[in-house]
Amino acid sequence: MASNNVGMAEADRFWQLADDLQEKTVSHAKELFSYAETANPDDLLSLLIQYRFFTIYYIPDIAILVARMRDGQLRSFLADILTDELGNGDPAKAHPRLYDDFLKSIGAPLDLLDDLAVKDNIEMLQGIRGKLIDPRTSTAYGVGLRGMGGECVCQVYLSRFHEHIVKNPFIRQRRADVDWTFWDLHVGEHDIEHRLKTRQLIDEEIVSRGATDIVELEQGYRESMASWSAFWSNVFASVKSRNVQRVSVNRAVDWRGTAAGALA
């Protein structure tokens, strides 16, 4: 009974920590959110364009995580999320494509987007992928890094971001012409259900296994929150400064450099 009580206390401590880190991460972005309400059209586009690169990296990362996980409900559920992200068999409904449809509807030049990625963010996303591939990292760590960090926090963050974007005068003036499909999925019941189910399964299949798995899950989640904050800080800085290094990003993933770095 005593060991069960200790395990429950450790689980409660972890989830309280996770909630606190999530709120701290979202609060860290208050300046960015406020700026999104008043930014001129060019700066608003610059902010919004950068998120597409997160979506491009997220899908292969989840595929890597699913491939490494043991059989179970969490693995199958993350595979369902992966299928959903890829459009459930229809590439026109894949979430990166839907986000580009949104960007196009507010005037983004689609033929130039691949060349606009902030270099610091791409290096960070590449680093995250390297850790997912690295056989020295556990799947509990990977779930904290991408399962919790990517799926759970992303939904909360995007919901807050959306609340401010729709208040921007440029968006308000053309709201009826904007393609909202991506946002309807990510700020509505669809993604809220994903976030809650992901958390439930993480609790049942990882947190319940005890201290070692919780420590590794927490490590991955802490790193995820730090990188998420850094990602948006870099985005905000890139809008404020015109002297930002950018790189070209292709949707096709070249594994060679990542795998070599992870196994070195």
PDB file of C-alpha atoms in Angstrom:
ATOM      1  CA  MET A   1       0.000   0.000   0.000  1.00  0.00           C
ATOM      2  CA  ALA A   2       2.835   2.394   0.884  1.00  0.00           C
ATOM      3  CA  SER A   3       4.541   1.872  -2.474  1.00  0.00           C
ATOM      4  CA  ASN A   4       1.228   2.506  -4.250  1.00  0.00           C
ATOM      5  CA  ASN A   5       0.840   5.764  -2.340  1.00  0.00           C
ATOM      6  CA  VAL A   6       4.368   6.806  -3.307  1.00  0.00           C
ATOM      7  CA  GLY A   7       3.643   5.985  -6.950  1.00  0.00           C
ATOM      8  CA  MET A   8       0.422   8.010  -6.918  1.00  0.00           C
ATOM      9  CA  ALA A   9       2.205  10.932  -5.285  1.00  0.00           C
ATOM     10  CA  GLU A  10       4.940  10.834  -7.919  1.00  0.00           C
ATOM     11  CA  ALA A  11       2.335  10.721 -10.709  1.00  0.00           C
ATOM     12  CA  ASP A  12       0.454  13.662  -9.182  1.00  0.00           C
ATOM     13  CA  ARG A  13       3.712  15.592  -8.870  1.00  0.00           C
ATOM     14  CA  PHE A  14       4.530  14.970 -12.525  1.00  0.00           C
ATOM     15  CA  TRP A  15       1.147  16.097 -13.851  1.00  0.00           C
ATOM     16  CA  GLN A  16       1.209  19.211 -11.688  1.00  0.00           C
ATOM     17  CA  LEU A  17       4.676  19.973 -13.045  1.00  0.00           C
ATOM     18  CA  ALA A  18       3.463  19.370 -16.607  1.00  0.00           C
ATOM     19  CA  ASP A  19       0.524  21.747 -16.128  1.00  0.00           C
ATOM     20  CA  ASP A  20       2.778  24.411 -14.598  1.00  0.00           C
ATOM     21  CA  LEU A  21       5.334  24.146 -17.418  1.00  0.00           C
ATOM     22  CA  GLN A  22       2.599  24.344 -20.025  1.00  0.00           C
ATOM     23  CA  GLU A  23       1.082  27.455 -18.483  1.00  0.00           C
ATOM     24  CA  LYS A  24       4.504  29.051 -18.088  1.00  0.00           C
ATOM     25  CA  THR A  25       5.296  28.326 -21.745  1.00  0.00           C
ATOM     26  CA  VAL A  26       2.018  29.805 -22.956  1.00  0.00           C
ATOM     27  CA  SER A  27       2.392  32.835 -20.668  1.00  0.00           C
ATOM     28  CA  HIS A  28       5.891  33.368 -22.060  1.00  0.00           C
ATOM     29  CA  ALA A  29       4.238  34.133 -25.405  1.00  0.00           C
ATOM     30  CA  LYS A  30       1.950  36.919 -24.181  1.00  0.00           C
ATOM     31  CA  GLU A  31       3.963  39.591 -25.995  1.00  0.00           C
ATOM     32  CA  LEU A  32       3.819  37.587 -29.209  1.00  0.00           C
ATOM     33  CA  PHE A  33       0.083  37.041 -28.848  1.00  0.00           C
ATOM     34  CA  SER A  34      -0.541  40.736 -28.223  1.00  0.00           C
ATOM     35  CA  TYR A  35       1.611  41.690 -31.182  1.00  0.00           C
ATOM     36  CA  ALA A  36      -0.386  39.364 -33.449  1.00  0.00           C
ATOM     37  CA  GLU A  37      -3.489  41.460 -32.742  1.00  0.00           C
ATOM     38  CA  THR A  38      -1.992  44.677 -34.097  1.00  0.00           C
ATOM     39  CA  ALA A  39       0.799  43.618 -36.490  1.00  0.00           C
ATOM     40  CA  ASN A  40       0.716  45.021 -40.000  1.00  0.00           C
ATOM     41  CA  PRO A  41      -0.073  42.487 -42.765  1.00  0.00           C
ATOM     42  CA  ASP A  42       3.563  41.812 -43.697  1.00  0.00           C
ATOM     43  CA  ASP A  43       4.670  41.220 -40.107  1.00  0.00           C
ATOM     44  CA  LEU A  44       1.629  39.076 -39.366  1.00  0.00           C
ATOM     45  CA  LEU A  45       2.419  36.917 -42.383  1.00  0.00           C
ATOM     46  CA  SER A  46       6.021  36.624 -41.232  1.00  0.00           C
ATOM     47  CA  LEU A  47       4.809  35.333 -37.859  1.00  0.00           C
ATOM     48  CA  LEU A  48       2.346  32.869 -39.300  1.00  0.00           C
ATOM     49  CA  ILE A  49       4.582  31.487 -42.040  1.00  0.00           C
ATOM     50  CA  GLN A  50       7.100  30.099 -39.550  1.00  0.00           C
ATOM     51  CA  TYR A  51       4.638  27.687 -37.942  1.00  0.00           C
ATOM     52  CA  ARG A  52       4.416  25.750 -41.222  1.00  0.00           C
ATOM     53  CA  PHE A  53       7.937  24.474 -40.618  1.00  0.00           C
ATOM     54  CA  PHE A  54       6.918  23.046 -37.264  1.00  0.00           C
ATOM     55  CA  THR A  55       4.104  21.125 -38.987  1.00  0.00           C
ATOM     56  CA  ILE A  56       6.491  19.842 -41.666  1.00  0.00           C
ATOM     57  CA  TYR A  57       8.853  18.429 -39.036  1.00  0.00           C
ATOM     58  CA  TYR A  58       6.159  17.188 -36.677  1.00  0.00           C
ATOM     59  CA  ILE A  59       4.743  14.468 -38.943  1.00  0.00           C
ATOM     60  CA  PRO A  60       8.001  12.530 -39.561  1.00  0.00           C
ATOM     61  CA  ASP A  61       8.882  12.940 -35.878  1.00  0.00           C
ATOM     62  CA  ILE A  62       5.641  11.243 -34.802  1.00  0.00           C
ATOM     63  CA  ALA A  63       6.313   8.491 -37.340  1.00  0.00           C
ATOM     64  CA  ILE A  64       9.726   7.902 -35.753  1.00  0.00           C
ATOM     65  CA  LEU A  65       8.201   7.820 -32.287  1.00  0.00           C
ATOM     66  CA  VAL A  66       5.484   5.347 -33.328  1.00  0.00           C
ATOM     67  CA  ALA A  67       8.096   3.090 -34.943  1.00  0.00           C
ATOM     68  CA  ARG A  68      10.102   2.941 -31.700  1.00  0.00           C
ATOM     69  CA  MET A  69       7.235   2.383 -29.254  1.00  0.00           C
ATOM     70  CA  ARG A  70       6.062  -0.910 -27.806  1.00  0.00           C
ATOM     71  CA  ASP A  71       2.647  -2.200 -28.850  1.00  0.00           C
ATOM     72  CA  GLY A  72      -0.189  -0.650 -26.904  1.00  0.00           C
ATOM     73  CA  GLN A  73      -3.054   1.797 -27.022  1.00  0.00           C
ATOM     74  CA  LEU A  74      -0.761   4.839 -26.891  1.00  0.00           C
ATOM     75  CA  ARG A  75       1.224   3.659 -29.901  1.00  0.00           C
ATOM     76  CA  SER A  76      -1.946   2.938 -31.868  1.00  0.00           C
ATOM     77  CA  PHE A  77      -3.479   6.261 -30.879  1.00  0.00           C
ATOM     78  CA  LEU A  78      -0.389   8.208 -31.938  1.00  0.00           C
ATOM     79  CA  ALA A  79      -0.529   6.282 -35.216  1.00  0.00           C
ATOM     80  CA  ASP A  80      -4.133   7.467 -35.612  1.00  0.00           C
ATOM     81  CA  ILE A  81      -2.951  11.034 -35.011  1.00  0.00           C
ATOM     82  CA  LEU A  82      -0.255  10.525 -37.634  1.00  0.00           C
ATOM     83  CA  THR A  83      -2.847   9.303 -40.143  1.00  0.00           C
ATOM     84  CA  ASP A  84      -5.011  12.299 -39.317  1.00  0.00           C
ATOM     85  CA  GLU A  85      -2.074  14.680 -39.788  1.00  0.00           C
ATOM     86  CA  LEU A  86      -1.507  13.117 -43.218  1.00  0.00           C
ATOM     87  CA  GLY A  87      -5.106  13.685 -44.268  1.00  0.00           C
ATOM     88  CA  ASN A  88      -6.525  10.190 -43.691  1.00  0.00           C
ATOM     89  CA  GLY A  89      -5.416   9.061 -47.133  1.00  0.00           C
ATOM     90  CA  ASP A  90      -6.111  12.368 -48.896  1.00  0.00           C
ATOM     91  CA  PRO A  91      -2.946  14.480 -49.348  1.00  0.00           C
ATOM     92  CA  ALA A  92      -5.071  17.563 -49.993  1.00  0.00           C
ATOM     93  CA  LYS A  93      -6.288  17.268 -46.387  1.00  0.00           C
ATOM     94  CA  ALA A  94      -2.859  16.741 -44.825  1.00  0.00           C
ATOM     95  CA  HIS A  95      -2.414  19.353 -42.116  1.00  0.00           C
ATOM     96  CA  PRO A  96       0.681  21.038 -43.605  1.00  0.00           C
ATOM     97  CA  ARG A  97      -1.290  21.405 -46.853  1.00  0.00           C
ATOM     98  CA  LEU A  98      -4.266  22.847 -44.959  1.00  0.00           C
ATOM     99  CA  TYR A  99      -1.973  25.332 -43.236  1.00  0.00           C
ATOM    100  CA  ASP A 100      -0.535  26.399 -46.586  1.00  0.00           C
ATOM    101  CA  ASP A 101      -4.106  26.838 -47.834  1.00  0.00           C
ATOM    102  CA  PHE A 102      -4.685  29.184 -44.905  1.00  0.00           C
ATOM    103  CA  LEU A 103      -1.487  31.106 -45.665  1.00  0.00           C
ATOM    104  CA  LYS A 104      -2.411  31.391 -49.334  1.00  0.00           C
ATOM    105  CA  SER A 105      -5.843  32.761 -48.437  1.00  0.00           C
ATOM    106  CA  ILE A 106      -4.239  35.645 -46.513  1.00  0.00           C
ATOM    107  CA  GLY A 107      -1.791  36.511 -49.268  1.00  0.00           C
ATOM    108  CA  ALA A 108       1.319  34.403 -48.598  1.00  0.00           C
ATOM    109  CA  PRO A 109       3.464  33.675 -51.695  1.00  0.00           C
ATOM    110  CA  LEU A 110       3.357  29.866 -51.743  1.00  0.00           C
ATOM    111  CA  ASP A 111       6.168  29.547 -54.290  1.00  0.00           C
ATOM    112  CA  LEU A 112       8.564  31.318 -51.896  1.00  0.00           C
ATOM    113  CA  LEU A 113       7.606  29.756 -48.561  1.00  0.00           C
ATOM    114  CA  ASP A 114      10.159  26.941 -48.535  1.00  0.00           C
ATOM    115  CA  ASP A 115      12.984  29.505 -48.572  1.00  0.00           C
ATOM    116  CA  LEU A 116      11.784  31.525 -45.569  1.00  0.00           C
ATOM    117  CA  ALA A 117      12.592  29.226 -42.635  1.00  0.00           C
ATOM    118  CA  VAL A 118      14.477  30.792 -39.725  1.00  0.00           C
ATOM    119  CA  LYS A 119      17.809  28.960 -39.590  1.00  0.00           C
ATOM    120  CA  ASP A 120      17.979  28.759 -35.779  1.00  0.00           C
ATOM    121  CA  ASN A 121      14.591  27.042 -35.679  1.00  0.00           C
ATOM    122  CA  ILE A 122      15.447  24.495 -38.338  1.00  0.00           C
ATOM    123  CA  GLU A 123      18.664  23.606 -36.530  1.00  0.00           C
ATOM    124  CA  MET A 124      16.643  23.150 -33.347  1.00  0.00           C
ATOM    125  CA  LEU A 125      14.053  20.951 -35.076  1.00  0.00           C
ATOM    126  CA  GLN A 126      16.848  18.886 -36.592  1.00  0.00           C
ATOM    127  CA  GLY A 127      18.330  18.471 -33.126  1.00  0.00           C
ATOM    128  CA  ILE A 128      15.013  17.212 -31.773  1.00  0.00           C
ATOM    129  CA  ARG A 129      14.788  14.682 -34.580  1.00  0.00           C
ATOM    130  CA  GLY A 130      18.291  13.490 -33.847  1.00  0.00           C
ATOM    131  CA  LYS A 131      17.297  12.795 -30.251  1.00  0.00           C
ATOM    132  CA  LEU A 132      14.237  10.830 -31.364  1.00  0.00           C
ATOM    133  CA  ILE A 133      16.362   8.646 -33.618  1.00  0.00           C
ATOM    134  CA  ASP A 134      19.179   8.181 -31.100  1.00  0.00           C
ATOM    135  CA  PRO A 135      18.929   4.598 -29.731  1.00  0.00           C
ATOM    136  CA  ARG A 136      20.321   5.850 -26.427  1.00  0.00           C
ATOM    137  CA  THR A 137      17.095   7.749 -25.704  1.00  0.00           C
ATOM    138  CA  SER A 138      14.044   5.959 -24.330  1.00  0.00           C
ATOM    139  CA  THR A 139      10.551   5.992 -25.781  1.00  0.00           C
ATOM    140  CA  ALA A 140       9.323   7.626 -22.550  1.00  0.00           C
ATOM    141  CA  TYR A 141      11.705  10.500 -23.274  1.00  0.00           C
ATOM    142  CA  GLY A 142      10.479  10.617 -26.892  1.00  0.00           C
ATOM    143  CA  VAL A 143       6.857  10.752 -25.792  1.00  0.00           C
ATOM    144  CA  GLY A 144       7.663  13.676 -23.493  1.00  0.00           C
ATOM    145  CA  LEU A 145       9.568  15.407 -26.265  1.00  0.00           C
ATOM    146  CA  ARG A 146       7.055  14.949 -29.089  1.00  0.00           C
ATOM    147  CA  GLY A 147       3.942  13.158 -27.832  1.00  0.00           C
ATOM    148  CA  MET A 148       3.188  15.505 -24.961  1.00  0.00           C
ATOM    149  CA  GLY A 149       5.095  18.513 -26.252  1.00  0.00           C
ATOM    150  CA  GLY A 150       3.857  18.291 -29.821  1.00  0.00           C
ATOM    151  CA  GLU A 151       0.295  17.103 -29.390  1.00  0.00           C
ATOM    152  CA  CYS A 152      -0.825  18.310 -25.953  1.00  0.00           C
ATOM    153  CA  VAL A 153       0.818  21.733 -25.728  1.00  0.00           C
ATOM    154  CA  CYS A 154       0.514  22.624 -29.399  1.00  0.00           C
ATOM    155  CA  GLN A 155      -3.287  22.519 -29.200  1.00  0.00           C
ATOM    156  CA  VAL A 156      -3.434  24.809 -26.172  1.00  0.00           C
ATOM    157  CA  TYR A 157      -0.912  27.221 -27.686  1.00  0.00           C
ATOM    158  CA  LEU A 158      -2.648  27.379 -31.071  1.00  0.00           C
ATOM    159  CA  SER A 159      -6.006  28.013 -29.417  1.00  0.00           C
ATOM    160  CA  ARG A 160      -4.588  31.030 -27.577  1.00  0.00           C
ATOM    161  CA  PHE A 161      -2.776  32.230 -30.701  1.00  0.00           C
ATOM    162  CA  HIS A 162      -5.966  31.948 -32.756  1.00  0.00           C
ATOM    163  CA  GLU A 163      -7.885  34.099 -30.260  1.00  0.00           C
ATOM    164  CA  HIS A 164      -5.477  36.959 -30.976  1.00  0.00           C
ATOM    165  CA  ILE A 165      -5.031  36.419 -34.714  1.00  0.00           C
ATOM    166  CA  VAL A 166      -8.746  36.819 -35.403  1.00  0.00           C
ATOM    167  CA  LYS A 167      -8.649  40.240 -33.709  1.00  0.00           C
ATOM    168  CA  ASN A 168      -6.054  41.588 -36.141  1.00  0.00           C
ATOM    169  CA  PRO A 169      -7.647  44.260 -38.400  1.00  0.00           C
ATOM    170  CA  PHE A 170      -6.153  42.696 -41.537  1.00  0.00           C
ATOM    171  CA  ILE A 171      -7.736  39.328 -40.715  1.00  0.00           C
ATOM    172  CA  ARG A 172     -11.038  40.857 -39.606  1.00  0.00           C
ATOM    173  CA  GLN A 173     -11.394  42.743 -42.888  1.00  0.00           C
ATOM    174  CA  ARG A 174     -11.070  39.592 -44.984  1.00  0.00           C
ATOM    175  CA  ARG A 175     -12.347  36.979 -42.552  1.00  0.00           C
ATOM    176  CA  ALA A 176     -14.970  35.629 -44.953  1.00  0.00           C
ATOM    177  CA  ASP A 177     -12.276  34.947 -47.571  1.00  0.00           C
ATOM    178  CA  VAL A 178      -9.861  33.151 -45.236  1.00  0.00           C
ATOM    179  CA  ASP A 179      -9.568  29.364 -45.433  1.00  0.00           C
ATOM    180  CA  TRP A 180     -10.101  28.401 -41.782  1.00  0.00           C
ATOM    181  CA  THR A 181     -10.042  24.605 -42.246  1.00  0.00           C
ATOM    182  CA  PHE A 182      -6.713  24.135 -40.453  1.00  0.00           C
ATOM    183  CA  TRP A 183      -7.800  26.261 -37.506  1.00  0.00           C
ATOM    184  CA  ASP A 184     -11.225  24.645 -37.266  1.00  0.00           C
ATOM    185  CA  LEU A 185      -9.454  21.328 -36.699  1.00  0.00           C
ATOM    186  CA  HIS A 186      -6.879  22.587 -34.221  1.00  0.00           C
ATOM    187  CA  VAL A 187      -8.886  24.872 -31.975  1.00  0.00           C
ATOM    188  CA  GLY A 188     -12.103  22.850 -31.930  1.00  0.00           C
ATOM    189  CA  GLU A 189     -13.312  19.628 -30.335  1.00  0.00           C
ATOM    190  CA  HIS A 190     -11.246  17.519 -32.757  1.00  0.00           C
ATOM    191  CA  ASP A 191      -7.863  18.467 -31.304  1.00  0.00           C
ATOM    192  CA  ILE A 192      -9.116  18.970 -27.765  1.00  0.00           C
ATOM    193  CA  GLU A 193     -10.165  15.305 -27.814  1.00  0.00           C
ATOM    194  CA  HIS A 194      -6.719  14.324 -29.124  1.00  0.00           C
ATOM    195  CA  ARG A 195      -4.983  16.271 -26.351  1.00  0.00           C
ATOM    196  CA  LEU A 196      -7.075  14.743 -23.555  1.00  0.00           C
ATOM    197  CA  LYS A 197      -6.816  11.206 -24.930  1.00  0.00           C
ATOM    198  CA  THR A 198      -3.046  11.512 -25.378  1.00  0.00           C
ATOM    199  CA  ARG A 199      -2.677  12.618 -21.771  1.00  0.00           C
ATOM    200  CA  GLN A 200      -4.873   9.791 -20.507  1.00  0.00           C
ATOM    201  CA  LEU A 201      -2.874   7.125 -22.346  1.00  0.00           C
ATOM    202  CA  ILE A 202       0.458   8.593 -21.271  1.00  0.00           C
ATOM    203  CA  ASP A 203      -0.754   8.372 -17.689  1.00  0.00           C
ATOM    204  CA  GLU A 204      -1.917   4.775 -18.105  1.00  0.00           C
ATOM    205  CA  GLU A 205       1.041   3.412 -20.076  1.00  0.00           C
ATOM    206  CA  ILE A 206       4.075   5.458 -19.006  1.00  0.00           C
ATOM    207  CA  VAL A 207       3.462   7.357 -15.776  1.00  0.00           C
ATOM    208  CA  SER A 208       1.992   4.243 -14.167  1.00  0.00           C
ATOM    209  CA  ARG A 209       5.255   2.333 -14.785  1.00  0.00           C
ATOM    210  CA  GLY A 210       6.967   4.341 -12.093  1.00  0.00           C
ATOM    211  CA  ALA A 211       9.920   6.540 -11.268  1.00  0.00           C
ATOM    212  CA  THR A 212      12.399   5.746 -14.077  1.00  0.00           C
ATOM    213  CA  ASP A 213       9.869   6.279 -16.843  1.00  0.00           C
ATOM    214  CA  ILE A 214       8.502   9.408 -15.177  1.00  0.00           C
ATOM    215  CA  VAL A 215      11.999  10.893 -14.936  1.00  0.00           C
ATOM    216  CA  GLU A 216      12.644  10.283 -18.647  1.00  0.00           C
ATOM    217  CA  LEU A 217       9.174  11.505 -19.639  1.00  0.00           C
ATOM    218  CA  GLU A 218       9.768  14.655 -17.607  1.00  0.00           C
ATOM    219  CA  GLN A 219      13.173  15.217 -19.189  1.00  0.00           C
ATOM    220  CA  GLY A 220      11.700  15.004 -22.676  1.00  0.00           C
ATOM    221  CA  TYR A 221       8.810  17.269 -21.745  1.00  0.00           C
ATOM    222  CA  ARG A 222      11.073  19.895 -20.182  1.00  0.00           C
ATOM    223  CA  GLU A 223      13.198  19.941 -23.338  1.00  0.00           C
ATOM    224  CA  SER A 224      10.075  20.188 -25.458  1.00  0.00           C
ATOM    225  CA  MET A 225       8.807  23.206 -23.529  1.00  0.00           C
ATOM    226  CA  ALA A 226      12.206  24.908 -23.720  1.00  0.00           C
ATOM    227  CA  SER A 227      12.418  24.350 -27.485  1.00  0.00           C
ATOM    228  CA  TRP A 228       8.806  25.454 -27.997  1.00  0.00           C
ATOM    229  CA  SER A 229       9.526  28.744 -26.202  1.00  0.00           C
ATOM    230  CA  ALA A 230      12.772  29.192 -28.138  1.00  0.00           C
ATOM    231  CA  PHE A 231      11.004  28.461 -31.434  1.00  0.00           C
ATOM    232  CA  TRP A 232       8.510  31.279 -30.964  1.00  0.00           C
ATOM    233  CA  SER A 233      11.088  33.643 -29.492  1.00  0.00           C
ATOM    234  CA  ASN A 234      13.124  33.149 -32.659  1.00  0.00           C
ATOM    235  CA  VAL A 235      10.033  33.759 -34.775  1.00  0.00           C
ATOM    236  CA  PHE A 236       9.240  36.976 -32.928  1.00  0.00           C
ATOM    237  CA  ALA A 237      12.855  38.138 -33.218  1.00  0.00           C
ATOM    238  CA  SER A 238      12.847  37.384 -36.952  1.00  0.00           C
ATOM    239  CA  VAL A 239       9.938  39.778 -37.440  1.00  0.00           C
ATOM    240  CA  LYS A 240      11.578  42.519 -35.427  1.00  0.00           C
ATOM    241  CA  SER A 241      14.940  42.203 -37.182  1.00  0.00           C
ATOM    242  CA  ARG A 242      15.590  42.090 -40.909  1.00  0.00           C
ATOM    243  CA  ASN A 243      19.046  40.615 -40.355  1.00  0.00           C
ATOM    244  CA  VAL A 244      17.973  37.005 -39.845  1.00  0.00           C
ATOM    245  CA  GLN A 245      19.572  33.949 -41.398  1.00  0.00           C
ATOM    246  CA  ARG A 246      17.115  31.851 -43.356  1.00  0.00           C
ATOM    247  CA  VAL A 247      17.359  28.448 -44.970  1.00  0.00           C
ATOM    248  CA  SER A 248      15.371  26.458 -47.493  1.00  0.00           C
ATOM    249  CA  VAL A 249      13.305  23.541 -46.206  1.00  0.00           C
ATOM    250  CA  ASN A 250      11.928  20.800 -48.392  1.00  0.00           C
ATOM    251  CA  ARG A 251       9.009  18.609 -47.339  1.00  0.00           C
ATOM    252  CA  ALA A 252      11.026  15.503 -48.237  1.00  0.00           C
ATOM    253  CA  VAL A 253      13.178  14.397 -45.298  1.00  0.00           C
ATOM    254  CA  ASP A 254      16.869  13.647 -45.812  1.00  0.00           C
ATOM    255  CA  TRP A 255      17.679  11.196 -43.025  1.00  0.00           C
ATOM    256  CA  ARG A 256      21.366  10.825 -43.769  1.00  0.00           C
ATOM    257  CA  GLY A 257      22.723  13.758 -41.765  1.00  0.00           C
ATOM    258  CA  THR A 258      20.307  13.239 -38.886  1.00  0.00           C
ATOM    259  CA  ALA A 259      20.971   9.545 -38.529  1.00  0.00           C
ATOM    260  CA  ALA A 260      24.723  10.000 -38.726  1.00  0.00           C
ATOM    261  CA  GLY A 261      24.624  12.659 -36.023  1.00  0.00           C
ATOM    262  CA  ALA A 262      22.450  10.531 -33.769  1.00  0.00           C
ATOM    263  CA  LEU A 263      24.640   7.455 -34.035  1.00  0.00           C
ATOM    264  CA  ALA A 264      28.001   9.189 -33.820  1.00  0.00           C
TER     265      ALA A 264
END
